[in-house]
Amino acid sequence: MKLMICVVQNRYRTAMEEGLKANNYRMTELASSGGFLKKGSTTFLIGITEEDVENLQQTMQQICLAQEKQKGQSKETASRYTSFLIDVKDSLPFFQLHER
């Protein structure tokens, strides 16, 4: 099992949320702020299987491209979103330390 942490420019937030739901991805959405992408952003936490990682990445790219086609190209296409992939088993020691 993998955890995808995806920080999305707010310009793509609604399209990303709707597109991921339409493709049956379950996620948690967190409002985030700060200068990470130098714009307002939203963070999605998505649990996926290892076999689905490439499909998810392609889906996210297609969602952003479709949004740009519909609303116009962004000047900052290099920072549509950024994502981090974490193996869930790597996070287990952290959670075990906090058990009571």
Short mmCIF file of the N, C-alpha and C atoms (twelve columns), coordinates in Angstrom:
data_MODEL
# 
_entry.id   MODEL 
# 
loop_
_atom_site.group_PDB 
_atom_site.id 
_atom_site.type_symbol 
_atom_site.label_atom_id 
_atom_site.label_alt_id 
_atom_site.label_comp_id 
_atom_site.label_asym_id 
_atom_site.label_seq_id 
_atom_site.Cartn_x 
_atom_site.Cartn_y 
_atom_site.Cartn_z 
_atom_site.pdbx_PDB_model_num 
ATOM 1   N N  . MET A 1   0.835   -1.174 0.000   1 
ATOM 2   C CA . MET A 1   0.000   0.000  0.000   1 
ATOM 3   C C  . MET A 1   0.880   1.237  0.000   1 
ATOM 4   N N  . LYS A 2   0.464   2.241  -0.755  1 
ATOM 5   C CA . LYS A 2   1.213   3.497  -0.872  1 
ATOM 6   C C  . LYS A 2   0.328   4.655  -0.444  1 
ATOM 7   N N  . LEU A 3   0.963   5.719  -0.001  1 
ATOM 8   C CA . LEU A 3   0.275   6.969  0.297   1 
ATOM 9   C C  . LEU A 3   0.839   8.032  -0.632  1 
ATOM 10  N N  . MET A 4   -0.019  8.612  -1.455  1 
ATOM 11  C CA . MET A 4   0.376   9.708  -2.341  1 
ATOM 12  C C  . MET A 4   -0.027  11.005 -1.655  1 
ATOM 13  N N  . ILE A 5   0.946   11.860 -1.417  1 
ATOM 14  C CA . ILE A 5   0.684   13.202 -0.907  1 
ATOM 15  C C  . ILE A 5   0.847   14.123 -2.098  1 
ATOM 16  N N  . CYS A 6   -0.227  14.795 -2.459  1 
ATOM 17  C CA . CYS A 6   -0.235  15.605 -3.672  1 
ATOM 18  C C  . CYS A 6   -0.646  17.037 -3.321  1 
ATOM 19  N N  . VAL A 7   0.261   17.994 -3.510  1 
ATOM 20  C CA . VAL A 7   -0.005  19.410 -3.259  1 
ATOM 21  C C  . VAL A 7   -0.359  20.039 -4.595  1 
ATOM 22  N N  . VAL A 8   -1.598  20.551 -4.690  1 
ATOM 23  C CA . VAL A 8   -2.166  21.024 -5.953  1 
ATOM 24  C C  . VAL A 8   -2.410  22.524 -5.877  1 
ATOM 25  N N  . GLN A 9   -2.061  23.241 -6.930  1 
ATOM 26  C CA . GLN A 9   -2.420  24.655 -7.008  1 
ATOM 27  C C  . GLN A 9   -3.933  24.768 -6.920  1 
ATOM 28  N N  . ASN A 10  -4.430  25.771 -6.208  1 
ATOM 29  C CA . ASN A 10  -5.875  25.918 -6.048  1 
ATOM 30  C C  . ASN A 10  -6.598  26.055 -7.379  1 
ATOM 31  N N  . ARG A 11  -5.920  26.525 -8.404  1 
ATOM 32  C CA . ARG A 11  -6.513  26.645 -9.739  1 
ATOM 33  C C  . ARG A 11  -7.035  25.293 -10.239 1 
ATOM 34  N N  . TYR A 12  -6.411  24.195 -9.811  1 
ATOM 35  C CA . TYR A 12  -6.767  22.850 -10.248 1 
ATOM 36  C C  . TYR A 12  -7.542  22.054 -9.188  1 
ATOM 37  N N  . ARG A 13  -7.767  22.616 -8.024  1 
ATOM 38  C CA . ARG A 13  -8.332  21.889 -6.892  1 
ATOM 39  C C  . ARG A 13  -9.671  21.224 -7.207  1 
ATOM 40  N N  . THR A 14  -10.631 21.995 -7.693  1 
ATOM 41  C CA . THR A 14  -11.960 21.445 -7.950  1 
ATOM 42  C C  . THR A 14  -11.913 20.369 -9.026  1 
ATOM 43  N N  . ALA A 15  -11.205 20.643 -10.110 1 
ATOM 44  C CA . ALA A 15  -11.096 19.657 -11.194 1 
ATOM 45  C C  . ALA A 15  -10.401 18.393 -10.703 1 
ATOM 46  N N  . MET A 16  -9.377  18.549 -9.880  1 
ATOM 47  C CA . MET A 16  -8.648  17.385 -9.359  1 
ATOM 48  C C  . MET A 16  -9.557  16.566 -8.449  1 
ATOM 49  N N  . GLU A 17  -10.268 17.222 -7.550  1 
ATOM 50  C CA . GLU A 17  -11.165 16.511 -6.640  1 
ATOM 51  C C  . GLU A 17  -12.241 15.755 -7.424  1 
ATOM 52  N N  . GLU A 18  -12.901 16.433 -8.347  1 
ATOM 53  C CA . GLU A 18  -13.964 15.800 -9.129  1 
ATOM 54  C C  . GLU A 18  -13.419 14.683 -10.024 1 
ATOM 55  N N  . GLY A 19  -12.271 14.930 -10.651 1 
ATOM 56  C CA . GLY A 19  -11.679 13.926 -11.536 1 
ATOM 57  C C  . GLY A 19  -11.233 12.682 -10.802 1 
ATOM 58  N N  . LEU A 20  -10.642 12.852 -9.627  1 
ATOM 59  C CA . LEU A 20  -10.207 11.690 -8.851  1 
ATOM 60  C C  . LEU A 20  -11.410 10.891 -8.344  1 
ATOM 61  N N  . LYS A 21  -12.452 11.602 -7.890  1 
ATOM 62  C CA . LYS A 21  -13.663 10.903 -7.451  1 
ATOM 63  C C  . LYS A 21  -14.308 10.154 -8.611  1 
ATOM 64  N N  . ALA A 22  -14.342 10.764 -9.792  1 
ATOM 65  C CA . ALA A 22  -14.933 10.122 -10.971 1 
ATOM 66  C C  . ALA A 22  -14.169 8.859  -11.361 1 
ATOM 67  N N  . ASN A 23  -12.878 8.805  -11.019 1 
ATOM 68  C CA . ASN A 23  -12.055 7.636  -11.314 1 
ATOM 69  C C  . ASN A 23  -11.946 6.705  -10.106 1 
ATOM 70  N N  . ASN A 24  -12.854 6.884  -9.153  1 
ATOM 71  C CA . ASN A 24  -12.971 6.014  -7.973  1 
ATOM 72  C C  . ASN A 24  -11.770 6.030  -7.041  1 
ATOM 73  N N  . TYR A 25  -11.055 7.147  -6.976  1 
ATOM 74  C CA . TYR A 25  -9.994  7.293  -5.985  1 
ATOM 75  C C  . TYR A 25  -10.604 7.896  -4.732  1 
ATOM 76  N N  . ARG A 26  -10.227 7.348  -3.597  1 
ATOM 77  C CA . ARG A 26  -10.672 7.889  -2.316  1 
ATOM 78  C C  . ARG A 26  -9.540  8.717  -1.755  1 
ATOM 79  N N  . MET A 27  -9.896  9.871  -1.213  1 
ATOM 80  C CA . MET A 27  -8.855  10.780 -0.753  1 
ATOM 81  C C  . MET A 27  -9.319  11.595 0.431   1 
ATOM 82  N N  . THR A 28  -8.363  12.195 1.083   1 
ATOM 83  C CA . THR A 28  -8.623  13.191 2.109   1 
ATOM 84  C C  . THR A 28  -8.035  14.489 1.583   1 
ATOM 85  N N  . GLU A 29  -8.803  15.546 1.698   1 
ATOM 86  C CA . GLU A 29  -8.385  16.847 1.177   1 
ATOM 87  C C  . GLU A 29  -8.103  17.778 2.353   1 
ATOM 88  N N  . LEU A 30  -6.950  18.424 2.320   1 
ATOM 89  C CA . LEU A 30  -6.552  19.351 3.374   1 
ATOM 90  C C  . LEU A 30  -6.277  20.723 2.767   1 
ATOM 91  N N  . ALA A 31  -6.880  21.751 3.325   1 
ATOM 92  C CA . ALA A 31  -6.534  23.098 2.889   1 
ATOM 93  C C  . ALA A 31  -5.123  23.364 3.401   1 
ATOM 94  N N  . SER A 32  -4.286  23.917 2.571   1 
ATOM 95  C CA . SER A 32  -2.913  24.196 2.986   1 
ATOM 96  C C  . SER A 32  -2.557  25.609 2.558   1 
ATOM 97  N N  . SER A 33  -1.624  26.184 3.253   1 
ATOM 98  C CA . SER A 33  -1.193  27.537 2.901   1 
ATOM 99  C C  . SER A 33  0.309   27.609 3.027   1 
ATOM 100 N N  . GLY A 34  0.849   28.676 2.503   1 
ATOM 101 C CA . GLY A 34  2.286   28.844 2.537   1 
ATOM 102 C C  . GLY A 34  2.821   29.031 1.141   1 
ATOM 103 N N  . GLY A 35  4.111   29.087 1.018   1 
ATOM 104 C CA . GLY A 35  4.729   29.390 -0.257  1 
ATOM 105 C C  . GLY A 35  5.281   28.198 -1.002  1 
ATOM 106 N N  . PHE A 36  4.802   27.001 -0.712  1 
ATOM 107 C CA . PHE A 36  5.388   25.812 -1.329  1 
ATOM 108 C C  . PHE A 36  5.324   25.871 -2.846  1 
ATOM 109 N N  . LEU A 37  4.156   26.201 -3.399  1 
ATOM 110 C CA . LEU A 37  4.037   26.371 -4.845  1 
ATOM 111 C C  . LEU A 37  3.878   27.845 -5.211  1 
ATOM 112 N N  . LYS A 38  4.129   28.715 -4.239  1 
ATOM 113 C CA . LYS A 38  4.059   30.167 -4.422  1 
ATOM 114 C C  . LYS A 38  2.656   30.654 -4.777  1 
ATOM 115 N N  . LYS A 39  1.658   29.862 -4.526  1 
ATOM 116 C CA . LYS A 39  0.254   30.196 -4.740  1 
ATOM 117 C C  . LYS A 39  -0.544  29.458 -3.675  1 
ATOM 118 N N  . GLY A 40  -1.857  29.754 -3.589  1 
ATOM 119 C CA . GLY A 40  -2.705  28.976 -2.698  1 
ATOM 120 C C  . GLY A 40  -2.700  27.526 -3.151  1 
ATOM 121 N N  . SER A 41  -2.805  26.606 -2.207  1 
ATOM 122 C CA . SER A 41  -2.745  25.195 -2.584  1 
ATOM 123 C C  . SER A 41  -3.639  24.347 -1.696  1 
ATOM 124 N N  . THR A 42  -3.895  23.148 -2.161  1 
ATOM 125 C CA . THR A 42  -4.660  22.141 -1.438  1 
ATOM 126 C C  . THR A 42  -3.845  20.856 -1.461  1 
ATOM 127 N N  . THR A 43  -3.845  20.147 -0.350  1 
ATOM 128 C CA . THR A 43  -3.106  18.893 -0.248  1 
ATOM 129 C C  . THR A 43  -4.093  17.730 -0.228  1 
ATOM 130 N N  . PHE A 44  -3.860  16.767 -1.110  1 
ATOM 131 C CA . PHE A 44  -4.669  15.554 -1.162  1 
ATOM 132 C C  . PHE A 44  -3.834  14.398 -0.628  1 
ATOM 133 N N  . LEU A 45  -4.436  13.582 0.223   1 
ATOM 134 C CA . LEU A 45  -3.825  12.340 0.697   1 
ATOM 135 C C  . LEU A 45  -4.616  11.213 0.054   1 
ATOM 136 N N  . ILE A 46  -3.932  10.364 -0.723  1 
ATOM 137 C CA . ILE A 46  -4.600  9.339  -1.503  1 
ATOM 138 C C  . ILE A 46  -3.938  7.993  -1.210  1 
ATOM 139 N N  . GLY A 47  -4.715  7.045  -0.747  1 
ATOM 140 C CA . GLY A 47  -4.214  5.697  -0.526  1 
ATOM 141 C C  . GLY A 47  -4.407  4.870  -1.793  1 
ATOM 142 N N  . ILE A 48  -3.329  4.240  -2.269  1 
ATOM 143 C CA . ILE A 48  -3.397  3.456  -3.508  1 
ATOM 144 C C  . ILE A 48  -2.516  2.208  -3.391  1 
ATOM 145 N N  . THR A 49  -2.785  1.268  -4.279  1 
ATOM 146 C CA . THR A 49  -1.921  0.091  -4.365  1 
ATOM 147 C C  . THR A 49  -0.719  0.448  -5.232  1 
ATOM 148 N N  . GLU A 50  0.329   -0.310 -5.087  1 
ATOM 149 C CA . GLU A 50  1.538   -0.058 -5.861  1 
ATOM 150 C C  . GLU A 50  1.282   -0.178 -7.362  1 
ATOM 151 N N  . GLU A 51  0.408   -1.090 -7.741  1 
ATOM 152 C CA . GLU A 51  0.101   -1.297 -9.159  1 
ATOM 153 C C  . GLU A 51  -0.631  -0.107 -9.777  1 
ATOM 154 N N  . ASP A 52  -1.257  0.720  -8.965  1 
ATOM 155 C CA . ASP A 52  -2.075  1.825  -9.472  1 
ATOM 156 C C  . ASP A 52  -1.345  3.172  -9.491  1 
ATOM 157 N N  . VAL A 53  -0.094  3.209  -9.050  1 
ATOM 158 C CA . VAL A 53  0.639   4.476  -8.958  1 
ATOM 159 C C  . VAL A 53  0.741   5.167  -10.316 1 
ATOM 160 N N  . GLU A 54  1.173   4.451  -11.338 1 
ATOM 161 C CA . GLU A 54  1.345   5.056  -12.665 1 
ATOM 162 C C  . GLU A 54  0.012   5.551  -13.225 1 
ATOM 163 N N  . ASN A 55  -1.045  4.771  -13.033 1 
ATOM 164 C CA . ASN A 55  -2.366  5.172  -13.509 1 
ATOM 165 C C  . ASN A 55  -2.831  6.459  -12.816 1 
ATOM 166 N N  . LEU A 56  -2.610  6.550  -11.506 1 
ATOM 167 C CA . LEU A 56  -2.984  7.751  -10.761 1 
ATOM 168 C C  . LEU A 56  -2.214  8.964  -11.274 1 
ATOM 169 N N  . GLN A 57  -0.919  8.810  -11.501 1 
ATOM 170 C CA . GLN A 57  -0.113  9.931  -11.999 1 
ATOM 171 C C  . GLN A 57  -0.593  10.394 -13.374 1 
ATOM 172 N N  . GLN A 58  -0.927  9.459  -14.248 1 
ATOM 173 C CA . GLN A 58  -1.451  9.818  -15.567 1 
ATOM 174 C C  . GLN A 58  -2.807  10.497 -15.450 1 
ATOM 175 N N  . THR A 59  -3.647  10.010 -14.563 1 
ATOM 176 C CA . THR A 59  -4.968  10.605 -14.354 1 
ATOM 177 C C  . THR A 59  -4.834  12.048 -13.873 1 
ATOM 178 N N  . MET A 60  -3.939  12.297 -12.927 1 
ATOM 179 C CA . MET A 60  -3.756  13.660 -12.409 1 
ATOM 180 C C  . MET A 60  -3.256  14.589 -13.509 1 
ATOM 181 N N  . GLN A 61  -2.342  14.117 -14.334 1 
ATOM 182 C CA . GLN A 61  -1.838  14.938 -15.436 1 
ATOM 183 C C  . GLN A 61  -2.954  15.245 -16.429 1 
ATOM 184 N N  . GLN A 62  -3.769  14.248 -16.761 1 
ATOM 185 C CA . GLN A 62  -4.881  14.461 -17.689 1 
ATOM 186 C C  . GLN A 62  -5.901  15.444 -17.129 1 
ATOM 187 N N  . ILE A 63  -6.146  15.390 -15.831 1 
ATOM 188 C CA . ILE A 63  -7.082  16.324 -15.200 1 
ATOM 189 C C  . ILE A 63  -6.582  17.754 -15.359 1 
ATOM 190 N N  . CYS A 64  -5.298  17.974 -15.092 1 
ATOM 191 C CA . CYS A 64  -4.731  19.325 -15.212 1 
ATOM 192 C C  . CYS A 64  -4.760  19.812 -16.659 1 
ATOM 193 N N  . LEU A 65  -4.402  18.949 -17.597 1 
ATOM 194 C CA . LEU A 65  -4.408  19.344 -19.009 1 
ATOM 195 C C  . LEU A 65  -5.821  19.671 -19.487 1 
ATOM 196 N N  . ALA A 66  -6.808  18.894 -19.052 1 
ATOM 197 C CA . ALA A 66  -8.201  19.166 -19.428 1 
ATOM 198 C C  . ALA A 66  -8.667  20.491 -18.840 1 
ATOM 199 N N  . GLN A 67  -8.263  20.778 -17.606 1 
ATOM 200 C CA . GLN A 67  -8.617  22.053 -16.964 1 
ATOM 201 C C  . GLN A 67  -8.014  23.219 -17.735 1 
ATOM 202 N N  . GLU A 68  -6.770  23.082 -18.167 1 
ATOM 203 C CA . GLU A 68  -6.115  24.144 -18.931 1 
ATOM 204 C C  . GLU A 68  -6.772  24.335 -20.293 1 
ATOM 205 N N  . LYS A 69  -7.173  23.251 -20.903 1 
ATOM 206 C CA . LYS A 69  -7.835  23.343 -22.203 1 
ATOM 207 C C  . LYS A 69  -9.169  24.079 -22.072 1 
ATOM 208 N N  . GLN A 70  -9.867  23.808 -20.978 1 
ATOM 209 C CA . GLN A 70  -11.165 24.431 -20.755 1 
ATOM 210 C C  . GLN A 70  -11.041 25.883 -20.305 1 
ATOM 211 N N  . LYS A 71  -10.122 26.172 -19.398 1 
ATOM 212 C CA . LYS A 71  -10.024 27.509 -18.787 1 
ATOM 213 C C  . LYS A 71  -8.865  28.348 -19.297 1 
ATOM 214 N N  . GLY A 72  -8.027  27.780 -20.136 1 
ATOM 215 C CA . GLY A 72  -6.856  28.514 -20.612 1 
ATOM 216 C C  . GLY A 72  -5.595  28.056 -19.921 1 
ATOM 217 N N  . GLN A 73  -4.518  28.112 -20.646 1 
ATOM 218 C CA . GLN A 73  -3.213  27.641 -20.158 1 
ATOM 219 C C  . GLN A 73  -2.712  28.526 -19.024 1 
ATOM 220 N N  . SER A 74  -2.190  27.917 -17.994 1 
ATOM 221 C CA . SER A 74  -1.554  28.639 -16.906 1 
ATOM 222 C C  . SER A 74  -0.144  29.022 -17.338 1 
ATOM 223 N N  . LYS A 75  0.337   30.151 -16.868 1 
ATOM 224 C CA . LYS A 75  1.717   30.556 -17.170 1 
ATOM 225 C C  . LYS A 75  2.718   29.692 -16.412 1 
ATOM 226 N N  . GLU A 76  2.265   29.060 -15.341 1 
ATOM 227 C CA . GLU A 76  3.152   28.286 -14.470 1 
ATOM 228 C C  . GLU A 76  2.835   26.801 -14.535 1 
ATOM 229 N N  . THR A 77  2.888   26.228 -15.721 1 
ATOM 230 C CA . THR A 77  2.520   24.821 -15.879 1 
ATOM 231 C C  . THR A 77  3.483   23.877 -15.157 1 
ATOM 232 N N  . ALA A 78  4.678   24.345 -14.853 1 
ATOM 233 C CA . ALA A 78  5.642   23.486 -14.163 1 
ATOM 234 C C  . ALA A 78  5.202   23.215 -12.724 1 
ATOM 235 N N  . SER A 79  4.319   24.042 -12.179 1 
ATOM 236 C CA . SER A 79  3.898   23.834 -10.787 1 
ATOM 237 C C  . SER A 79  2.394   23.629 -10.683 1 
ATOM 238 N N  . ARG A 80  1.859   22.771 -11.528 1 
ATOM 239 C CA . ARG A 80  0.446   22.407 -11.421 1 
ATOM 240 C C  . ARG A 80  0.217   21.721 -10.082 1 
ATOM 241 N N  . TYR A 81  1.073   20.771 -9.796  1 
ATOM 242 C CA . TYR A 81  1.034   20.041 -8.533  1 
ATOM 243 C C  . TYR A 81  2.385   19.377 -8.347  1 
ATOM 244 N N  . THR A 82  2.633   18.971 -7.130  1 
ATOM 245 C CA . THR A 82  3.793   18.137 -6.856  1 
ATOM 246 C C  . THR A 82  3.318   17.009 -5.956  1 
ATOM 247 N N  . SER A 83  3.924   15.846 -6.112  1 
ATOM 248 C CA . SER A 83  3.455   14.713 -5.325  1 
ATOM 249 C C  . SER A 83  4.629   13.941 -4.732  1 
ATOM 250 N N  . PHE A 84  4.329   13.292 -3.627  1 
ATOM 251 C CA . PHE A 84  5.304   12.477 -2.911  1 
ATOM 252 C C  . PHE A 84  4.662   11.128 -2.669  1 
ATOM 253 N N  . LEU A 85  5.399   10.082 -2.889  1 
ATOM 254 C CA . LEU A 85  4.896   8.726  -2.703  1 
ATOM 255 C C  . LEU A 85  5.599   8.095  -1.506  1 
ATOM 256 N N  . ILE A 86  4.812   7.617  -0.567  1 
ATOM 257 C CA . ILE A 86  5.352   7.015  0.654   1 
ATOM 258 C C  . ILE A 86  4.836   5.585  0.753   1 
ATOM 259 N N  . ASP A 87  5.722   4.677  1.053   1 
ATOM 260 C CA . ASP A 87  5.315   3.299  1.310   1 
ATOM 261 C C  . ASP A 87  4.728   3.267  2.714   1 
ATOM 262 N N  . VAL A 88  3.511   2.800  2.838   1 
ATOM 263 C CA . VAL A 88  2.818   2.829  4.118   1 
ATOM 264 C C  . VAL A 88  3.595   2.073  5.197   1 
ATOM 265 N N  . LYS A 89  4.256   0.998  4.838   1 
ATOM 266 C CA . LYS A 89  5.003   0.240  5.851   1 
ATOM 267 C C  . LYS A 89  6.123   1.077  6.448   1 
ATOM 268 N N  . ASP A 90  6.637   2.083  5.722   1 
ATOM 269 C CA . ASP A 90  7.690   2.946  6.254   1 
ATOM 270 C C  . ASP A 90  7.168   3.874  7.347   1 
ATOM 271 N N  . SER A 91  5.863   4.100  7.399   1 
ATOM 272 C CA . SER A 91  5.301   4.993  8.403   1 
ATOM 273 C C  . SER A 91  4.897   4.248  9.680   1 
ATOM 274 N N  . LEU A 92  4.905   2.934  9.661   1 
ATOM 275 C CA . LEU A 92  4.459   2.167  10.820  1 
ATOM 276 C C  . LEU A 92  5.253   2.445  12.093  1 
ATOM 277 N N  . PRO A 93  6.583   2.566  12.072  1 
ATOM 278 C CA . PRO A 93  7.300   2.867  13.323  1 
ATOM 279 C C  . PRO A 93  6.836   4.173  13.962  1 
ATOM 280 N N  . PHE A 94  6.495   5.160  13.173  1 
ATOM 281 C CA . PHE A 94  6.008   6.432  13.703  1 
ATOM 282 C C  . PHE A 94  4.713   6.220  14.485  1 
ATOM 283 N N  . PHE A 95  3.796   5.474  13.891  1 
ATOM 284 C CA . PHE A 95  2.518   5.250  14.549  1 
ATOM 285 C C  . PHE A 95  2.663   4.364  15.787  1 
ATOM 286 N N  . GLN A 96  3.581   3.425  15.778  1 
ATOM 287 C CA . GLN A 96  3.760   2.548  16.920  1 
ATOM 288 C C  . GLN A 96  4.352   3.302  18.113  1 
ATOM 289 N N  . LEU A 97  5.132   4.334  17.871  1 
ATOM 290 C CA . LEU A 97  5.708   5.109  18.946  1 
ATOM 291 C C  . LEU A 97  4.652   5.868  19.738  1 
ATOM 292 N N  . HIS A 98  3.527   6.168  19.113  1 
ATOM 293 C CA . HIS A 98  2.511   6.993  19.746  1 
ATOM 294 C C  . HIS A 98  1.345   6.185  20.315  1 
ATOM 295 N N  . GLU A 99  1.466   4.878  20.341  1 
ATOM 296 C CA . GLU A 99  0.401   4.060  20.921  1 
ATOM 297 C C  . GLU A 99  0.455   4.133  22.430  1 
ATOM 298 N N  . ARG A 100 -0.713  4.038  23.044  1 
ATOM 299 C CA . ARG A 100 -0.770  4.048  24.527  1 
ATOM 300 C C  . ARG A 100 -1.457  2.826  25.009  1 
# 
